[in-house]
Short mmCIF file of C-alpha atoms in Angstrom, two decimals:
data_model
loop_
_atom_site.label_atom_id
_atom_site.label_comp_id
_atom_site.label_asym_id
_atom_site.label_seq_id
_atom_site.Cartn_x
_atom_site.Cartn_y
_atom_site.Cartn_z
CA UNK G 394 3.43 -95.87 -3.47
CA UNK G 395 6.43 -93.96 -4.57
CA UNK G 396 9.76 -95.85 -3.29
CA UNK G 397 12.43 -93.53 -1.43
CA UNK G 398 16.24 -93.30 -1.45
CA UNK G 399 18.46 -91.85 0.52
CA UNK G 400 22.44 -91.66 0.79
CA UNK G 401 24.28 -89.16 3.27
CA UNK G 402 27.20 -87.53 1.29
CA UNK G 403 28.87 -85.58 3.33
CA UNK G 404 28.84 -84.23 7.03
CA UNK G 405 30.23 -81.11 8.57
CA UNK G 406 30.18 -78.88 11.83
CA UNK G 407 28.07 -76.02 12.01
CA UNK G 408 30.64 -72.69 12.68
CA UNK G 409 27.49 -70.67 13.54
CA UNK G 410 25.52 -72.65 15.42
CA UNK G 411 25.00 -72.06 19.08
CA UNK G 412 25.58 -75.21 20.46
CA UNK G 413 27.67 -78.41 18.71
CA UNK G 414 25.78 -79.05 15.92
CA UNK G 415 26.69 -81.63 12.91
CA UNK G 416 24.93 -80.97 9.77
CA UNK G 417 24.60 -84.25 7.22
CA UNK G 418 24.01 -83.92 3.93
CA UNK G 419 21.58 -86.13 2.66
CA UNK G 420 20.33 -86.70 -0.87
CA UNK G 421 17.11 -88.11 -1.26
CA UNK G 422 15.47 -89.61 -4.54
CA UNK G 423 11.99 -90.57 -5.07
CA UNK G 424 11.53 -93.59 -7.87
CA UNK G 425 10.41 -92.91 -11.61
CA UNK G 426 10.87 -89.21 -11.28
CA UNK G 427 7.33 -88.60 -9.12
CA UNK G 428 6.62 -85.05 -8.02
CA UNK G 429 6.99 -84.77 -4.14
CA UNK G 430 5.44 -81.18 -2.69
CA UNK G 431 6.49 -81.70 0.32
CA UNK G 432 8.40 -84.46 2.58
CA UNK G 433 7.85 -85.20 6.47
CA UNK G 434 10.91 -86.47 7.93
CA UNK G 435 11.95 -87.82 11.18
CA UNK G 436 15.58 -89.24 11.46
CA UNK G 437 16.91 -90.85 13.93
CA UNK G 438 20.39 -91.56 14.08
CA UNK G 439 22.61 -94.00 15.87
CA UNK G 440 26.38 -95.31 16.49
CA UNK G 441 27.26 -98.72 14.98
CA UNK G 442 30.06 -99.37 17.25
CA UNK G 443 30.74 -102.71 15.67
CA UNK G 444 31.53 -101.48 12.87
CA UNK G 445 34.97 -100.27 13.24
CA UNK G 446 38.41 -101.47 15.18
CA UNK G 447 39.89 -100.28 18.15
CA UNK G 448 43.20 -99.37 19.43
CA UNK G 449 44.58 -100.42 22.78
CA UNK G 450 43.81 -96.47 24.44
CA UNK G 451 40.84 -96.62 22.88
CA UNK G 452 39.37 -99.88 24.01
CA UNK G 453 40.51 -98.92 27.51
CA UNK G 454 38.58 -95.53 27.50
CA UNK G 455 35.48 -97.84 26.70
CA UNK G 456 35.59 -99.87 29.45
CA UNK G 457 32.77 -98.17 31.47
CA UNK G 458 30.60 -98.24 27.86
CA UNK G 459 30.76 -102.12 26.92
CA UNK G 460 32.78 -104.06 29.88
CA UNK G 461 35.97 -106.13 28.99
CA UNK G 462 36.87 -106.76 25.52
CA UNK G 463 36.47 -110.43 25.72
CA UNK G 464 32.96 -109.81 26.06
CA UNK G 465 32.09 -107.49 23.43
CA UNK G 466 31.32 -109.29 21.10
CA UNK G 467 28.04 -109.34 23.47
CA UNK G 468 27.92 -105.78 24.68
CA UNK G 469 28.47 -104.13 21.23
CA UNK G 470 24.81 -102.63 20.84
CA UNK G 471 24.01 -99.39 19.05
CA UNK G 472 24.12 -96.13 20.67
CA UNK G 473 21.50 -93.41 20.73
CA UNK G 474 23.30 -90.23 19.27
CA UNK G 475 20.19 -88.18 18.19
CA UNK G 476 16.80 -88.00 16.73
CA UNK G 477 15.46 -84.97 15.04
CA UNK G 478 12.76 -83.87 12.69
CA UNK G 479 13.19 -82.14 9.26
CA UNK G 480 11.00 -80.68 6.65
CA UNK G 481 12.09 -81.11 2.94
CA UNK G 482 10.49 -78.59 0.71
CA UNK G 483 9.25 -80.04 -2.83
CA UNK G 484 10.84 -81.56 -5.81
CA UNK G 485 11.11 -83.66 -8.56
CA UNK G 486 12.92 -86.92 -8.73
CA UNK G 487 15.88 -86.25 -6.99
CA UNK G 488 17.26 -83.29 -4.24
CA UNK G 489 19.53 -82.40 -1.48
CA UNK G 490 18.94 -81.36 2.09
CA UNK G 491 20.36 -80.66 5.25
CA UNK G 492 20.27 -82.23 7.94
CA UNK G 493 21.23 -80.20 11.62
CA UNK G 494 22.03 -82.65 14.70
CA UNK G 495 22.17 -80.98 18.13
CA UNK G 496 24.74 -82.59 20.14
CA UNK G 497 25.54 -83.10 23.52
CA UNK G 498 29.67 -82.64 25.24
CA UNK G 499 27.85 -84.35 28.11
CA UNK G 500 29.64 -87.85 29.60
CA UNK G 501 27.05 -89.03 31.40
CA UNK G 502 25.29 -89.50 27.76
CA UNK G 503 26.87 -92.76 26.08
CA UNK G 504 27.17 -91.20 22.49
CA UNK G 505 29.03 -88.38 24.22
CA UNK G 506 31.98 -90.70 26.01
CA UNK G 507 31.86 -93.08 23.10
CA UNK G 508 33.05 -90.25 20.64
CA UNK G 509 35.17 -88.56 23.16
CA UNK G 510 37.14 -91.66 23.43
CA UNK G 511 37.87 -92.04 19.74
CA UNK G 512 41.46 -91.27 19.18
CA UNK G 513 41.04 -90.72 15.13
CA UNK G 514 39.33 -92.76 12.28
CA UNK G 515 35.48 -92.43 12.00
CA UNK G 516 32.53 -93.34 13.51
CA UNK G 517 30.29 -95.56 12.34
CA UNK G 518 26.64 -94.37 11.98
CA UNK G 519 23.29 -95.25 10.88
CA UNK G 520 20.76 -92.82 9.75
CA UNK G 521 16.79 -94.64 9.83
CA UNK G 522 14.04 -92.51 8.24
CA UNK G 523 10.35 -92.10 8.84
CA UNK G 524 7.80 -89.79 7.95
CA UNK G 525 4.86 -88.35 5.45
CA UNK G 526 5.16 -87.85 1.54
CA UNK G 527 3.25 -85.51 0.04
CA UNK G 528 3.12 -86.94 -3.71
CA UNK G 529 1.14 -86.32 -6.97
CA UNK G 530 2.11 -84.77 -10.26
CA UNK G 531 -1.79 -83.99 -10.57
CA UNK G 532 -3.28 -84.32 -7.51
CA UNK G 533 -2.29 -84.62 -3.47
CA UNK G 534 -1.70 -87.83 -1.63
CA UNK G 535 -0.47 -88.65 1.42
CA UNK G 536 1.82 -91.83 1.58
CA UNK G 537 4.15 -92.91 4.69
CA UNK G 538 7.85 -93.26 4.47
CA UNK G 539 9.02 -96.56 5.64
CA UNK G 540 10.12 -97.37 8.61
CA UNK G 541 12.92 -100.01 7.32
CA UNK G 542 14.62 -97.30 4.90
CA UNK G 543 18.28 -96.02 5.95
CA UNK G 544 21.69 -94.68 5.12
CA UNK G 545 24.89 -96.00 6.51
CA UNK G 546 27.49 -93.32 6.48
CA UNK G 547 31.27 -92.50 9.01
CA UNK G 548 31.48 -89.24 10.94
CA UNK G 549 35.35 -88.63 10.66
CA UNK G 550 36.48 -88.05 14.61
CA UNK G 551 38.37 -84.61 13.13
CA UNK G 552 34.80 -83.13 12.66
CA UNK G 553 33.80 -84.51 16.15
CA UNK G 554 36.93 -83.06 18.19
CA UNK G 555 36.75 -79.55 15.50
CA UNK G 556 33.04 -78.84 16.59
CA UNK G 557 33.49 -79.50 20.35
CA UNK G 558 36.78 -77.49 20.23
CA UNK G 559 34.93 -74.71 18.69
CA UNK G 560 32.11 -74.57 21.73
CA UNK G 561 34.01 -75.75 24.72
CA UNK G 562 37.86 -74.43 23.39
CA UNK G 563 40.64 -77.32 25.74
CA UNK G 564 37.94 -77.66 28.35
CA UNK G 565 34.75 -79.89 29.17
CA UNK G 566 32.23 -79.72 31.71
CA UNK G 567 30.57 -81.92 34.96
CA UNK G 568 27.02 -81.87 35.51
CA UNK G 569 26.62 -82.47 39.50
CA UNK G 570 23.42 -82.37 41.51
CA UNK G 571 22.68 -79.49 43.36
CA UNK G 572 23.55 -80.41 46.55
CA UNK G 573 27.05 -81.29 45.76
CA UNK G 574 27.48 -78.24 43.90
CA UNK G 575 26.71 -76.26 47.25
CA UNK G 576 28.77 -78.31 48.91
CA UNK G 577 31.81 -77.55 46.46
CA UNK G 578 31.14 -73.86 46.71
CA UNK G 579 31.18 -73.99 50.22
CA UNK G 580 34.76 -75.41 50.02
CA UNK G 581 35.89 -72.80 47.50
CA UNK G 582 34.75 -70.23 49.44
CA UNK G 583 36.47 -71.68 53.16
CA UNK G 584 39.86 -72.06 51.27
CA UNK G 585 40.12 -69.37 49.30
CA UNK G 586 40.25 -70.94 46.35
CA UNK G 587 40.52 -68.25 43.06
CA UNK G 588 38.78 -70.59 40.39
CA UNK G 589 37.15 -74.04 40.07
CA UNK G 590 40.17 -75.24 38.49
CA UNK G 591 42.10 -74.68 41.43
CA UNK G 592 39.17 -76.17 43.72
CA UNK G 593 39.06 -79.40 42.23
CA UNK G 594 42.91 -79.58 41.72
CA UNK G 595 42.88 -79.31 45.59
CA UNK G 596 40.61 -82.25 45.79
CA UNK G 597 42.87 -84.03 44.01
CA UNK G 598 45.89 -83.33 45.54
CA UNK G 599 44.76 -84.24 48.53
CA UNK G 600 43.68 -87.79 47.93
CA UNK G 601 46.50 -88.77 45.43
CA UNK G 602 49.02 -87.82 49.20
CA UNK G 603 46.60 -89.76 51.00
CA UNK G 604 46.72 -92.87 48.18
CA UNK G 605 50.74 -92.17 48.43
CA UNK G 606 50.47 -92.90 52.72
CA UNK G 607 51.49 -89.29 53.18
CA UNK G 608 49.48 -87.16 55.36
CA UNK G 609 47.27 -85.13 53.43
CA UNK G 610 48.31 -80.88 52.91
CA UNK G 611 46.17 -78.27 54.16
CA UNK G 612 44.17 -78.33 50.85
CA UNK G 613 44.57 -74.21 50.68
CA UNK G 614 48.22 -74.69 50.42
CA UNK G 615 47.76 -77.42 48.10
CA UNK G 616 45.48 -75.38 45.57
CA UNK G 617 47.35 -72.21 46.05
CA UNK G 618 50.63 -73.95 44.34
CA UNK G 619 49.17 -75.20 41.57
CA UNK G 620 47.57 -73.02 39.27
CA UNK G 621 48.80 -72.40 35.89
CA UNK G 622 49.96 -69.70 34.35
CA UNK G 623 47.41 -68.17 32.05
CA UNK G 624 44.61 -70.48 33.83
CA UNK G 625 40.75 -69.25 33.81
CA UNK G 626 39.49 -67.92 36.65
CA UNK G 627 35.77 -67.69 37.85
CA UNK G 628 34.15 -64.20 37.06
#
């Protein structure tokens, strides 16, 4: 069976992609030179989130994610970040690929809050392979990748923040059930309210008065003083 290599040497964000998409670099090699036509390849890639240190900010923003950091030497498991499929064309010996991850700006998704609360540095991930090898300088056989090869490699934050800045530009996004969305409309609508920024701004206002023991504004006056200048409204 031919043995397979492969080392991740680079990663970047896609600029043309729809969504946030990384794109790895791998480089895969195929022992004693053998002649691959074609190669399978399902990767699945995780966060190693023992694998690097933490700083005081960050450790608090991962509370919700692994618990108290007395304990995480327990709770420190992988994370899920994606798993896709990818078909490298044929070649000899040695050659280069890339590799496209979708990725998600969603926080209920633990890859998703665990890189958004990564001040700088890198991540830590781990890229296990699968597939089908198409081998055979004069012939055609079918041989299985195996399922213990892998390539360590560190997505630098930078890259992270650069691709999410690029599709969601200093803003993020909720997803709410429908229900409460209705609910929050209904509110925009009955106060007037010119944008969703100003809606949940409202919200807030009123229960930080009522945490203070003030008695909570009429939450129309409260959004109408506090939008920003220059602040998106709904079209």
């Amino acid at each position: 069976m031919t043995d397979f290599g492969f080392t991740v040497t680079g990663v970047r964000a896609d600029p043309y992609a729809a969504g946030p998409t990384l794109v790895f670099r791998l480089r895969i090699t195929a022992s004693g030179g053998a002649r691959v036509h074609a190669l399978a390849l399902r990767c699945q890639l995780r966060i190693e989130p023992a694998r690097r240190d933490y700083g005081a900010a960050e450790t608090a923003a991962l509370h919700d994610l692994f618990g108290d950091r007395s304990r995480w030497g327990s709770t420190l498991h992988p994370v899920q970040l994606a798993q896709v499929a990818v078909m490298v064309p044929g070649f000899t010996g040695e050659t280069e690929t890339d590799v496209a991850v979708p990725c998600s700006y969603d926080q209920d998704i633990s890859a998703g809050r665990y890189l958004a609360a990564l001040e700088d540095g890198e991540a830590p991930l781990l890229m296990l392979f699968s597939g089908t090898a198409f081998t055979g300088a004069g012939g055609f056989h079918v041989e299985p990748v195996p399922w213990h090869r892998e390539a360590a490699c560190r997505l630098p934050v930078a890259v992270w923040r650069e691709m999410m800045e690029q599709h969601f530009p200093g803003c993020g996004w909720l997803r709410l059930p429908r229900d409460t969305m209705a609910e929050l409309l209904a509110y925009r609508s009955r106060h007037a309210l010119a944008s969703w920024e100003e809606t949940v701004r409202a919200l807030l206002d009123a229960a930080h008065t009522d945490t203070d023991g003030r008695p909570p504004r009429d939450p129309a006056r409260a959004g109408a003083v506090l939008p920003r200048a220059g602040g998106r409204t709904a079209s």
